[in-house]
Amino acid sequence: MTEQIKALAKRRNALILAHYYQTLEVQELADQVGDSFALAKFAKETDADIIILCGVRFMAESAKILSPSKTVYLPAPNAGCPMADMVTPDDVLLLRAEHPGAAVVCYVNSSAAVKAVSDICCTSSSAVKIVKSLSEREIIFVPDQNLGAYVAEQCPEKEIILFNGYCPTHHKISEQDVVDAIREHPSAYVLIHPECRKEVLNHADFIGSTKGIIEAAKKSSVEELLIGTEIGVLEILRRDCPDKRVYSIGSTFTCPNMKKTHVEDVLACLNGEREPITLPEDELRAARLTLEKMVELGG
Ligand code: 13P
Ligand code: SF4
């Protein structure tokens, strides 16, 4: 089926993009695999007619916002991001009313409607850079309280107003998990995603996006790695670095929504058996400004 999909994608001038948390089988189908920032950039820069985004809904919506003339598909239509669903446009408008001088930075893990009422977007790889680039001292950061707290620590010159959203997958990792893992593997290189709690991040040697973690782990000369993020990143490292020992901090952590995409779903998109992403025109236009500012500033 893989060969059939690749041939059909070529014929239909379709670009298949996949996030690192997708199954390896789906990643192997993709023209490009990346973190949220890289996927947004690929979607913006492609001249393909069709984008098939193997990920969760906010990623496909972001591709549509950045490339509105393309047909964009989310192969598993019910793959959402629970953290993105924790914040609504009304929540943002209420915070704006309470803090009239503040800029609103929304994590890319948010709906198009939330992006439309925010000032600028960020990803886990660009959050600190984006917040530092703003002239406002007061910053409303939605929806991830953990990434927001990490940004606040890196930007002491700013006052960050946090929202109470979180990623159910990363928030589950506890300080005890990381303490136990380090006790068991005292010489390991510890790499953690900033969606984890602050008390977990305090034990990291490296904090970064999925792409950042993969690159830093590959570059490191240390043979033992302790990884604090979703299982997909561990699978990639075990495949690509057979000489390294790769352990999860705590049990393994899976994002159930990221695993909803199957090879058959990608074929269904190419056969026109899925509905493409559509967004209200005003929402799309306002969200584009927010996302484009992020892409211009870079990851
Ligand atoms: P990255 O930007 O690191 O790919 O993260 C996306 C995400 O959803 C992490 O949970
Ligand atoms: Fe959302 Fe967390 Fe899944 Fe990332 S890992 S898509 S933040 S639920």
PDB file of C-alpha atoms and ligand atoms in Angstrom:
ATOM      1  CA  MET A   1       0.000   0.000   0.000  1.00  0.00           C
ATOM      2  CA  THR A   2       2.937   2.331   0.696  1.00  0.00           C
ATOM      3  CA  GLU A   3       4.075   2.211  -2.933  1.00  0.00           C
ATOM      4  CA  GLN A   4       0.510   2.717  -4.163  1.00  0.00           C
ATOM      5  CA  ILE A   5       0.131   5.785  -1.917  1.00  0.00           C
ATOM      6  CA  LYS A   6       3.463   7.274  -2.977  1.00  0.00           C
ATOM      7  CA  ALA A   7       2.642   6.860  -6.687  1.00  0.00           C
ATOM      8  CA  LEU A   8      -0.839   8.316  -6.249  1.00  0.00           C
ATOM      9  CA  ALA A   9       0.513  11.241  -4.204  1.00  0.00           C
ATOM     10  CA  LYS A  10       2.983  12.023  -6.985  1.00  0.00           C
ATOM     11  CA  ARG A  11       0.244  11.890  -9.638  1.00  0.00           C
ATOM     12  CA  ARG A  12      -2.010  14.196  -7.645  1.00  0.00           C
ATOM     13  CA  ASN A  13       0.848  16.571  -6.695  1.00  0.00           C
ATOM     14  CA  ALA A  14       0.213  15.928  -2.998  1.00  0.00           C
ATOM     15  CA  LEU A  15       2.681  16.552  -0.178  1.00  0.00           C
ATOM     16  CA  ILE A  16       2.477  14.167   2.771  1.00  0.00           C
ATOM     17  CA  LEU A  17       3.673  15.659   6.064  1.00  0.00           C
ATOM     18  CA  ALA A  18       3.962  13.777   9.365  1.00  0.00           C
ATOM     19  CA  HIS A  19       4.723  14.740  12.958  1.00  0.00           C
ATOM     20  CA  TYR A  20       7.333  12.795  14.958  1.00  0.00           C
ATOM     21  CA  TYR A  21       4.597  11.335  17.205  1.00  0.00           C
ATOM     22  CA  GLN A  22       2.967   9.523  14.266  1.00  0.00           C
ATOM     23  CA  THR A  23       3.591   5.780  14.011  1.00  0.00           C
ATOM     24  CA  LEU A  24       6.830   4.874  12.200  1.00  0.00           C
ATOM     25  CA  GLU A  25       4.717   3.290   9.472  1.00  0.00           C
ATOM     26  CA  VAL A  26       3.002   6.621   8.762  1.00  0.00           C
ATOM     27  CA  GLN A  27       6.294   8.552   9.048  1.00  0.00           C
ATOM     28  CA  GLU A  28       7.820   6.290   6.425  1.00  0.00           C
ATOM     29  CA  LEU A  29       5.099   7.349   3.970  1.00  0.00           C
ATOM     30  CA  ALA A  30       5.754  11.030   4.453  1.00  0.00           C
ATOM     31  CA  ASP A  31       7.724  13.366   2.189  1.00  0.00           C
ATOM     32  CA  GLN A  32       8.735  15.329   5.289  1.00  0.00           C
ATOM     33  CA  VAL A  33       8.649  14.578   9.016  1.00  0.00           C
ATOM     34  CA  GLY A  34       8.969  17.430  11.484  1.00  0.00           C
ATOM     35  CA  ASP A  35       8.027  19.227  14.670  1.00  0.00           C
ATOM     36  CA  SER A  36       5.163  21.717  14.693  1.00  0.00           C
ATOM     37  CA  PHE A  37       7.340  24.577  13.482  1.00  0.00           C
ATOM     38  CA  ALA A  38       8.895  22.620  10.612  1.00  0.00           C
ATOM     39  CA  LEU A  39       5.491  21.304   9.500  1.00  0.00           C
ATOM     40  CA  ALA A  40       4.094  24.850   9.372  1.00  0.00           C
ATOM     41  CA  LYS A  41       7.083  25.942   7.278  1.00  0.00           C
ATOM     42  CA  PHE A  42       6.813  23.000   4.868  1.00  0.00           C
ATOM     43  CA  ALA A  43       3.100  23.743   4.434  1.00  0.00           C
ATOM     44  CA  LYS A  44       3.758  27.420   3.735  1.00  0.00           C
ATOM     45  CA  GLU A  45       6.563  26.860   1.243  1.00  0.00           C
ATOM     46  CA  THR A  46       5.257  23.942  -0.829  1.00  0.00           C
ATOM     47  CA  ASP A  47       3.943  24.253  -4.370  1.00  0.00           C
ATOM     48  CA  ALA A  48       1.964  21.022  -4.069  1.00  0.00           C
ATOM     49  CA  ASP A  49      -1.794  21.249  -4.737  1.00  0.00           C
ATOM     50  CA  ILE A  50      -2.716  19.004  -1.845  1.00  0.00           C
ATOM     51  CA  ILE A  51      -1.279  18.781   1.692  1.00  0.00           C
ATOM     52  CA  ILE A  52      -1.996  15.674   3.749  1.00  0.00           C
ATOM     53  CA  LEU A  53      -1.082  16.424   7.338  1.00  0.00           C
ATOM     54  CA  CYS A  54      -0.592  13.329   9.460  1.00  0.00           C
ATOM     55  CA  GLY A  55      -0.916  14.811  12.914  1.00  0.00           C
ATOM     56  CA  VAL A  56      -3.675  16.434  14.943  1.00  0.00           C
ATOM     57  CA  ARG A  57      -6.303  19.003  13.936  1.00  0.00           C
ATOM     58  CA  PHE A  58      -4.453  22.198  14.898  1.00  0.00           C
ATOM     59  CA  MET A  59      -1.565  21.152  12.633  1.00  0.00           C
ATOM     60  CA  ALA A  60      -3.837  20.658   9.610  1.00  0.00           C
ATOM     61  CA  GLU A  61      -5.636  23.921  10.391  1.00  0.00           C
ATOM     62  CA  SER A  62      -2.278  25.714  10.557  1.00  0.00           C
ATOM     63  CA  ALA A  63      -1.339  24.289   7.155  1.00  0.00           C
ATOM     64  CA  LYS A  64      -4.651  25.556   5.724  1.00  0.00           C
ATOM     65  CA  ILE A  65      -4.159  28.995   7.319  1.00  0.00           C
ATOM     66  CA  LEU A  66      -0.649  29.329   5.862  1.00  0.00           C
ATOM     67  CA  SER A  67      -1.599  27.880   2.445  1.00  0.00           C
ATOM     68  CA  PRO A  68      -5.265  28.812   1.997  1.00  0.00           C
ATOM     69  CA  SER A  69      -5.384  28.010  -1.718  1.00  0.00           C
ATOM     70  CA  LYS A  70      -4.332  24.380  -1.162  1.00  0.00           C
ATOM     71  CA  THR A  71      -6.550  21.448  -0.361  1.00  0.00           C
ATOM     72  CA  VAL A  72      -5.525  20.288   3.122  1.00  0.00           C
ATOM     73  CA  TYR A  73      -6.525  16.966   4.652  1.00  0.00           C
ATOM     74  CA  LEU A  74      -6.328  15.626   8.185  1.00  0.00           C
ATOM     75  CA  PRO A  75      -6.344  11.850   7.548  1.00  0.00           C
ATOM     76  CA  ALA A  76      -7.876  10.981  10.956  1.00  0.00           C
ATOM     77  CA  PRO A  77     -10.648  13.573  11.232  1.00  0.00           C
ATOM     78  CA  ASN A  78     -11.210  12.924  14.955  1.00  0.00           C
ATOM     79  CA  ALA A  79      -7.543  13.434  15.922  1.00  0.00           C
ATOM     80  CA  GLY A  80      -7.667  16.495  18.158  1.00  0.00           C
ATOM     81  CA  CYS A  81      -5.313  17.939  20.758  1.00  0.00           C
ATOM     82  CA  PRO A  82      -6.910  18.027  24.226  1.00  0.00           C
ATOM     83  CA  MET A  83      -4.655  20.917  25.253  1.00  0.00           C
ATOM     84  CA  ALA A  84      -5.748  22.993  22.242  1.00  0.00           C
ATOM     85  CA  ASP A  85      -9.382  22.385  23.279  1.00  0.00           C
ATOM     86  CA  MET A  86      -8.757  23.780  26.774  1.00  0.00           C
ATOM     87  CA  VAL A  87      -8.783  27.428  25.642  1.00  0.00           C
ATOM     88  CA  THR A  88     -11.571  29.292  23.803  1.00  0.00           C
ATOM     89  CA  PRO A  89     -11.591  32.690  22.064  1.00  0.00           C
ATOM     90  CA  ASP A  90     -13.772  33.988  24.945  1.00  0.00           C
ATOM     91  CA  ASP A  91     -11.071  33.012  27.460  1.00  0.00           C
ATOM     92  CA  VAL A  92      -8.558  35.068  25.474  1.00  0.00           C
ATOM     93  CA  LEU A  93     -10.900  38.054  25.168  1.00  0.00           C
ATOM     94  CA  LEU A  94     -11.549  37.984  28.924  1.00  0.00           C
ATOM     95  CA  LEU A  95      -7.811  37.981  29.667  1.00  0.00           C
ATOM     96  CA  ARG A  96      -7.324  40.845  27.215  1.00  0.00           C
ATOM     97  CA  ALA A  97     -10.001  42.867  29.034  1.00  0.00           C
ATOM     98  CA  GLU A  98      -8.249  42.193  32.371  1.00  0.00           C
ATOM     99  CA  HIS A  99      -4.781  43.081  30.988  1.00  0.00           C
ATOM    100  CA  PRO A 100      -5.345  45.751  28.324  1.00  0.00           C
ATOM    101  CA  GLY A 101      -1.629  46.483  27.771  1.00  0.00           C
ATOM    102  CA  ALA A 102      -0.587  42.860  27.287  1.00  0.00           C
ATOM    103  CA  ALA A 103       0.279  41.040  24.051  1.00  0.00           C
ATOM    104  CA  VAL A 104      -1.341  37.629  23.523  1.00  0.00           C
ATOM    105  CA  VAL A 105       0.991  34.796  22.510  1.00  0.00           C
ATOM    106  CA  CYS A 106      -0.793  31.571  21.638  1.00  0.00           C
ATOM    107  CA  TYR A 107       0.970  28.252  21.430  1.00  0.00           C
ATOM    108  CA  VAL A 108       0.407  26.713  17.985  1.00  0.00           C
ATOM    109  CA  ASN A 109      -1.491  23.958  19.869  1.00  0.00           C
ATOM    110  CA  SER A 110      -4.676  26.035  19.715  1.00  0.00           C
ATOM    111  CA  SER A 111      -7.702  26.322  17.424  1.00  0.00           C
ATOM    112  CA  ALA A 112      -7.820  28.661  14.434  1.00  0.00           C
ATOM    113  CA  ALA A 113     -10.453  30.680  16.352  1.00  0.00           C
ATOM    114  CA  VAL A 114      -8.015  31.239  19.255  1.00  0.00           C
ATOM    115  CA  LYS A 115      -5.211  32.152  16.869  1.00  0.00           C
ATOM    116  CA  ALA A 116      -7.563  34.679  15.263  1.00  0.00           C
ATOM    117  CA  VAL A 117      -7.894  36.632  18.544  1.00  0.00           C
ATOM    118  CA  SER A 118      -4.194  36.387  19.502  1.00  0.00           C
ATOM    119  CA  ASP A 119      -1.311  38.691  18.473  1.00  0.00           C
ATOM    120  CA  ILE A 120       1.338  36.127  17.595  1.00  0.00           C
ATOM    121  CA  CYS A 121       1.743  32.387  17.605  1.00  0.00           C
ATOM    122  CA  CYS A 122       4.683  30.282  18.808  1.00  0.00           C
ATOM    123  CA  THR A 123       5.803  26.663  18.857  1.00  0.00           C
ATOM    124  CA  SER A 124       7.818  24.926  21.555  1.00  0.00           C
ATOM    125  CA  SER A 125      10.985  25.641  19.544  1.00  0.00           C
ATOM    126  CA  SER A 126      10.228  29.340  19.003  1.00  0.00           C
ATOM    127  CA  ALA A 127       8.372  30.377  22.195  1.00  0.00           C
ATOM    128  CA  VAL A 128      11.289  32.058  23.998  1.00  0.00           C
ATOM    129  CA  LYS A 129      12.477  33.858  20.868  1.00  0.00           C
ATOM    130  CA  ILE A 130       8.946  35.090  20.070  1.00  0.00           C
ATOM    131  CA  VAL A 131       8.270  36.396  23.591  1.00  0.00           C
ATOM    132  CA  LYS A 132      11.675  38.147  23.708  1.00  0.00           C
ATOM    133  CA  SER A 133      10.951  39.816  20.361  1.00  0.00           C
ATOM    134  CA  LEU A 134       7.817  41.594  21.630  1.00  0.00           C
ATOM    135  CA  SER A 135       7.924  45.193  22.849  1.00  0.00           C
ATOM    136  CA  GLU A 136       5.194  44.609  25.476  1.00  0.00           C
ATOM    137  CA  ARG A 137       6.388  43.690  28.969  1.00  0.00           C
ATOM    138  CA  GLU A 138       3.127  41.968  29.876  1.00  0.00           C
ATOM    139  CA  ILE A 139       2.412  38.779  27.916  1.00  0.00           C
ATOM    140  CA  ILE A 140      -0.710  36.617  28.079  1.00  0.00           C
ATOM    141  CA  PHE A 141       0.425  33.090  27.218  1.00  0.00           C
ATOM    142  CA  VAL A 142      -2.188  30.454  26.235  1.00  0.00           C
ATOM    143  CA  PRO A 143      -2.941  27.590  26.641  1.00  0.00           C
ATOM    144  CA  ASP A 144       0.048  25.640  28.049  1.00  0.00           C
ATOM    145  CA  GLN A 145       0.869  26.535  31.651  1.00  0.00           C
ATOM    146  CA  ASN A 146       4.083  24.476  31.538  1.00  0.00           C
ATOM    147  CA  LEU A 147       5.552  25.953  28.368  1.00  0.00           C
ATOM    148  CA  GLY A 148       4.406  29.367  29.648  1.00  0.00           C
ATOM    149  CA  ALA A 149       6.213  28.859  32.970  1.00  0.00           C
ATOM    150  CA  TYR A 150       9.360  27.755  31.117  1.00  0.00           C
ATOM    151  CA  VAL A 151       9.190  30.888  28.921  1.00  0.00           C
ATOM    152  CA  ALA A 152       8.699  33.045  32.042  1.00  0.00           C
ATOM    153  CA  GLU A 153      11.874  31.591  33.532  1.00  0.00           C
ATOM    154  CA  GLN A 154      13.847  32.276  30.334  1.00  0.00           C
ATOM    155  CA  CYS A 155      12.449  35.819  30.012  1.00  0.00           C
ATOM    156  CA  PRO A 156      12.758  37.408  33.482  1.00  0.00           C
ATOM    157  CA  GLU A 157      12.306  40.843  31.904  1.00  0.00           C
ATOM    158  CA  LYS A 158       8.684  39.930  31.005  1.00  0.00           C
ATOM    159  CA  GLU A 159       5.593  39.448  33.116  1.00  0.00           C
ATOM    160  CA  ILE A 160       3.886  36.301  31.840  1.00  0.00           C
ATOM    161  CA  ILE A 161       0.202  35.792  32.574  1.00  0.00           C
ATOM    162  CA  LEU A 162      -0.390  32.053  32.447  1.00  0.00           C
ATOM    163  CA  PHE A 163      -3.484  30.121  31.413  1.00  0.00           C
ATOM    164  CA  ASN A 164      -4.235  26.757  33.065  1.00  0.00           C
ATOM    165  CA  GLY A 165      -4.055  24.429  30.020  1.00  0.00           C
ATOM    166  CA  TYR A 166      -1.729  21.440  29.837  1.00  0.00           C
ATOM    167  CA  CYS A 167      -0.919  18.440  27.680  1.00  0.00           C
ATOM    168  CA  PRO A 168      -2.370  15.319  29.357  1.00  0.00           C
ATOM    169  CA  THR A 169       0.504  13.227  27.970  1.00  0.00           C
ATOM    170  CA  HIS A 170       3.433  15.389  29.155  1.00  0.00           C
ATOM    171  CA  HIS A 171       1.790  16.626  32.378  1.00  0.00           C
ATOM    172  CA  LYS A 172       1.626  12.989  33.547  1.00  0.00           C
ATOM    173  CA  ILE A 173       5.427  12.775  33.904  1.00  0.00           C
ATOM    174  CA  SER A 174       6.231  13.422  37.591  1.00  0.00           C
ATOM    175  CA  GLU A 175       9.353  14.633  39.388  1.00  0.00           C
ATOM    176  CA  GLN A 176       9.550  11.209  41.074  1.00  0.00           C
ATOM    177  CA  ASP A 177       9.674   9.622  37.578  1.00  0.00           C
ATOM    178  CA  VAL A 178      12.682  11.699  36.582  1.00  0.00           C
ATOM    179  CA  VAL A 179      14.465  11.304  39.943  1.00  0.00           C
ATOM    180  CA  ASP A 180      14.049   7.511  39.773  1.00  0.00           C
ATOM    181  CA  ALA A 181      15.193   7.381  36.133  1.00  0.00           C
ATOM    182  CA  ILE A 182      18.344   9.409  36.887  1.00  0.00           C
ATOM    183  CA  ARG A 183      19.093   7.228  39.926  1.00  0.00           C
ATOM    184  CA  GLU A 184      18.909   4.160  37.677  1.00  0.00           C
ATOM    185  CA  HIS A 185      20.944   5.760  34.848  1.00  0.00           C
ATOM    186  CA  PRO A 186      23.185   8.333  36.567  1.00  0.00           C
ATOM    187  CA  SER A 187      25.387   9.047  33.551  1.00  0.00           C
ATOM    188  CA  ALA A 188      22.539   9.437  31.029  1.00  0.00           C
ATOM    189  CA  TYR A 189      21.914  12.601  28.993  1.00  0.00           C
ATOM    190  CA  VAL A 190      18.452  13.874  30.044  1.00  0.00           C
ATOM    191  CA  LEU A 191      16.312  15.460  27.305  1.00  0.00           C
ATOM    192  CA  ILE A 192      12.814  16.776  28.106  1.00  0.00           C
ATOM    193  CA  HIS A 193      10.020  18.541  26.195  1.00  0.00           C
ATOM    194  CA  PRO A 194       8.936  21.929  27.656  1.00  0.00           C
ATOM    195  CA  GLU A 195       5.303  20.750  27.901  1.00  0.00           C
ATOM    196  CA  CYS A 196       6.447  18.911  31.054  1.00  0.00           C
ATOM    197  CA  ARG A 197       6.035  20.395  34.535  1.00  0.00           C
ATOM    198  CA  LYS A 198       8.695  22.787  35.876  1.00  0.00           C
ATOM    199  CA  GLU A 199       9.828  20.363  38.618  1.00  0.00           C
ATOM    200  CA  VAL A 200      10.504  17.786  35.870  1.00  0.00           C
ATOM    201  CA  LEU A 201      12.300  20.286  33.591  1.00  0.00           C
ATOM    202  CA  ASN A 202      14.581  21.244  36.504  1.00  0.00           C
ATOM    203  CA  HIS A 203      16.342  17.882  36.057  1.00  0.00           C
ATOM    204  CA  ALA A 204      16.941  18.218  32.291  1.00  0.00           C
ATOM    205  CA  ASP A 205      20.316  18.608  30.567  1.00  0.00           C
ATOM    206  CA  PHE A 206      18.467  19.685  27.408  1.00  0.00           C
ATOM    207  CA  ILE A 207      14.996  21.210  26.962  1.00  0.00           C
ATOM    208  CA  GLY A 208      13.543  21.468  23.455  1.00  0.00           C
ATOM    209  CA  SER A 209      10.939  20.597  20.849  1.00  0.00           C
ATOM    210  CA  THR A 210      10.614  17.089  19.438  1.00  0.00           C
ATOM    211  CA  LYS A 211      12.997  18.024  16.631  1.00  0.00           C
ATOM    212  CA  GLY A 212      15.382  19.677  19.101  1.00  0.00           C
ATOM    213  CA  ILE A 213      15.437  16.563  21.287  1.00  0.00           C
ATOM    214  CA  ILE A 214      16.063  14.226  18.339  1.00  0.00           C
ATOM    215  CA  GLU A 215      18.907  16.374  16.981  1.00  0.00           C
ATOM    216  CA  ALA A 216      20.561  16.902  20.374  1.00  0.00           C
ATOM    217  CA  ALA A 217      20.295  13.188  21.211  1.00  0.00           C
ATOM    218  CA  LYS A 218      21.864  12.185  17.894  1.00  0.00           C
ATOM    219  CA  LYS A 219      24.687  14.696  18.292  1.00  0.00           C
ATOM    220  CA  SER A 220      25.503  13.730  21.874  1.00  0.00           C
ATOM    221  CA  SER A 221      28.466  11.455  22.516  1.00  0.00           C
ATOM    222  CA  VAL A 222      26.713  10.050  25.621  1.00  0.00           C
ATOM    223  CA  GLU A 223      25.445   6.538  24.942  1.00  0.00           C
ATOM    224  CA  GLU A 224      22.589   6.502  27.442  1.00  0.00           C
ATOM    225  CA  LEU A 225      19.617   8.775  26.852  1.00  0.00           C
ATOM    226  CA  LEU A 226      16.698   9.560  29.150  1.00  0.00           C
ATOM    227  CA  ILE A 227      13.805  11.014  27.192  1.00  0.00           C
ATOM    228  CA  GLY A 228      10.878  12.968  28.623  1.00  0.00           C
ATOM    229  CA  THR A 229       8.370  13.119  25.793  1.00  0.00           C
ATOM    230  CA  GLU A 230       6.019  10.986  23.728  1.00  0.00           C
ATOM    231  CA  ILE A 231       6.977   7.427  22.687  1.00  0.00           C
ATOM    232  CA  GLY A 232       7.296   8.421  18.989  1.00  0.00           C
ATOM    233  CA  VAL A 233      10.557  10.262  19.696  1.00  0.00           C
ATOM    234  CA  LEU A 234      11.989   7.203  21.479  1.00  0.00           C
ATOM    235  CA  GLU A 235      11.051   4.951  18.552  1.00  0.00           C
ATOM    236  CA  ILE A 236      12.858   7.255  16.117  1.00  0.00           C
ATOM    237  CA  LEU A 237      15.983   7.367  18.292  1.00  0.00           C
ATOM    238  CA  ARG A 238      16.007   3.576  18.758  1.00  0.00           C
ATOM    239  CA  ARG A 239      15.716   3.136  14.976  1.00  0.00           C
ATOM    240  CA  ASP A 240      18.340   5.758  14.060  1.00  0.00           C
ATOM    241  CA  CYS A 241      20.850   5.313  16.916  1.00  0.00           C
ATOM    242  CA  PRO A 242      21.282   1.551  17.400  1.00  0.00           C
ATOM    243  CA  ASP A 243      24.502   2.223  19.332  1.00  0.00           C
ATOM    244  CA  LYS A 244      22.647   4.217  22.032  1.00  0.00           C
ATOM    245  CA  ARG A 245      20.469   3.010  24.900  1.00  0.00           C
ATOM    246  CA  VAL A 246      17.259   5.030  24.918  1.00  0.00           C
ATOM    247  CA  TYR A 247      14.985   5.025  27.986  1.00  0.00           C
ATOM    248  CA  SER A 248      11.737   6.787  28.747  1.00  0.00           C
ATOM    249  CA  ILE A 249      11.470   8.822  31.938  1.00  0.00           C
ATOM    250  CA  GLY A 250       8.767   6.950  33.863  1.00  0.00           C
ATOM    251  CA  SER A 251       6.571   4.558  31.943  1.00  0.00           C
ATOM    252  CA  THR A 252       6.140   5.220  28.230  1.00  0.00           C
ATOM    253  CA  PHE A 253       3.870   8.144  27.370  1.00  0.00           C
ATOM    254  CA  THR A 254       1.623   8.027  24.320  1.00  0.00           C
ATOM    255  CA  CYS A 255      -0.528  10.700  22.712  1.00  0.00           C
ATOM    256  CA  PRO A 256      -3.621   8.678  21.740  1.00  0.00           C
ATOM    257  CA  ASN A 257      -4.715  11.283  19.203  1.00  0.00           C
ATOM    258  CA  MET A 258      -1.416  11.114  17.336  1.00  0.00           C
ATOM    259  CA  LYS A 259      -1.863   7.360  16.929  1.00  0.00           C
ATOM    260  CA  LYS A 260      -5.276   7.636  15.249  1.00  0.00           C
ATOM    261  CA  THR A 261      -3.754   8.010  11.762  1.00  0.00           C
ATOM    262  CA  HIS A 262      -3.312   4.814   9.753  1.00  0.00           C
ATOM    263  CA  VAL A 263      -1.828   4.247   6.306  1.00  0.00           C
ATOM    264  CA  GLU A 264      -5.374   3.543   4.990  1.00  0.00           C
ATOM    265  CA  ASP A 265      -6.460   7.039   6.102  1.00  0.00           C
ATOM    266  CA  VAL A 266      -3.787   8.636   3.926  1.00  0.00           C
ATOM    267  CA  LEU A 267      -5.002   6.604   0.955  1.00  0.00           C
ATOM    268  CA  ALA A 268      -8.580   7.686   1.724  1.00  0.00           C
ATOM    269  CA  CYS A 269      -7.486  11.365   1.462  1.00  0.00           C
ATOM    270  CA  LEU A 270      -5.867  10.744  -1.925  1.00  0.00           C
ATOM    271  CA  ASN A 271      -9.008   8.980  -3.125  1.00  0.00           C
ATOM    272  CA  GLY A 272     -11.145  11.959  -2.107  1.00  0.00           C
ATOM    273  CA  GLU A 273     -12.866   9.996   0.663  1.00  0.00           C
ATOM    274  CA  ARG A 274     -12.133  12.608   3.360  1.00  0.00           C
ATOM    275  CA  GLU A 275     -13.487  16.132   3.752  1.00  0.00           C
ATOM    276  CA  PRO A 276     -10.769  18.776   3.328  1.00  0.00           C
ATOM    277  CA  ILE A 277     -10.204  21.338   6.099  1.00  0.00           C
ATOM    278  CA  THR A 278     -12.372  24.445   5.755  1.00  0.00           C
ATOM    279  CA  LEU A 279     -12.338  27.510   7.998  1.00  0.00           C
ATOM    280  CA  PRO A 280     -14.518  30.647   8.086  1.00  0.00           C
ATOM    281  CA  GLU A 281     -12.895  33.322   5.883  1.00  0.00           C
ATOM    282  CA  ASP A 282     -12.594  36.001   8.633  1.00  0.00           C
ATOM    283  CA  GLU A 283     -11.091  33.497  11.077  1.00  0.00           C
ATOM    284  CA  LEU A 284      -8.645  32.291   8.458  1.00  0.00           C
ATOM    285  CA  ARG A 285      -7.517  35.824   7.602  1.00  0.00           C
ATOM    286  CA  ALA A 286      -6.978  36.885  11.233  1.00  0.00           C
ATOM    287  CA  ALA A 287      -5.247  33.627  12.181  1.00  0.00           C
ATOM    288  CA  ARG A 288      -2.920  33.959   9.173  1.00  0.00           C
ATOM    289  CA  LEU A 289      -1.450  37.216  10.511  1.00  0.00           C
ATOM    290  CA  THR A 290      -0.761  35.541  13.867  1.00  0.00           C
ATOM    291  CA  LEU A 291       0.894  32.490  12.314  1.00  0.00           C
ATOM    292  CA  GLU A 292       2.815  34.341   9.615  1.00  0.00           C
ATOM    293  CA  LYS A 293       4.459  36.587  12.192  1.00  0.00           C
ATOM    294  CA  MET A 294       5.757  33.439  13.882  1.00  0.00           C
ATOM    295  CA  VAL A 295       7.095  31.904  10.665  1.00  0.00           C
ATOM    296  CA  GLU A 296       8.827  35.198   9.728  1.00  0.00           C
ATOM    297  CA  LEU A 297      10.627  35.300  13.070  1.00  0.00           C
ATOM    298  CA  GLY A 298      11.792  31.710  12.589  1.00  0.00           C
ATOM    299  CA  GLY A 299      12.058  28.673  14.866  1.00  0.00           C
TER     300      GLY A 299
HETATM  301  P1  13P B   1       6.658  19.951  18.863  1.00  0.00           P
HETATM  302  O1  13P B   1       6.463  21.352  18.422  1.00  0.00           O
HETATM  303  O2  13P B   1       7.830  19.779  19.745  1.00  0.00           O
HETATM  304  O3  13P B   1       6.641  19.042  17.707  1.00  0.00           O
HETATM  305  O4  13P B   1       5.437  19.550  19.821  1.00  0.00           O
HETATM  306  C1  13P B   1       4.147  19.368  19.376  1.00  0.00           C
HETATM  307  C2  13P B   1       3.350  18.719  20.372  1.00  0.00           C
HETATM  308  O5  13P B   1       2.160  18.577  20.234  1.00  0.00           O
HETATM  309  C3  13P B   1       4.020  18.233  21.550  1.00  0.00           C
HETATM  310  O6  13P B   1       3.121  17.619  22.367  1.00  0.00           O
HETATM  311 FE1  SF4 B   2      -1.676  17.694  22.157  1.00  0.00          FE
HETATM  312 FE2  SF4 B   2      -0.136  16.621  24.031  1.00  0.00          FE
HETATM  313 FE3  SF4 B   2      -0.873  15.154  21.963  1.00  0.00          FE
HETATM  314 FE4  SF4 B   2       0.905  17.131  21.670  1.00  0.00          FE
HETATM  315  S1  SF4 B   2       1.146  15.267  22.848  1.00  0.00           S
HETATM  316  S2  SF4 B   2      -0.836  16.706  20.336  1.00  0.00           S
HETATM  317  S3  SF4 B   2       0.085  18.629  23.129  1.00  0.00           S
HETATM  318  S4  SF4 B   2      -2.212  16.037  23.529  1.00  0.00           S
END
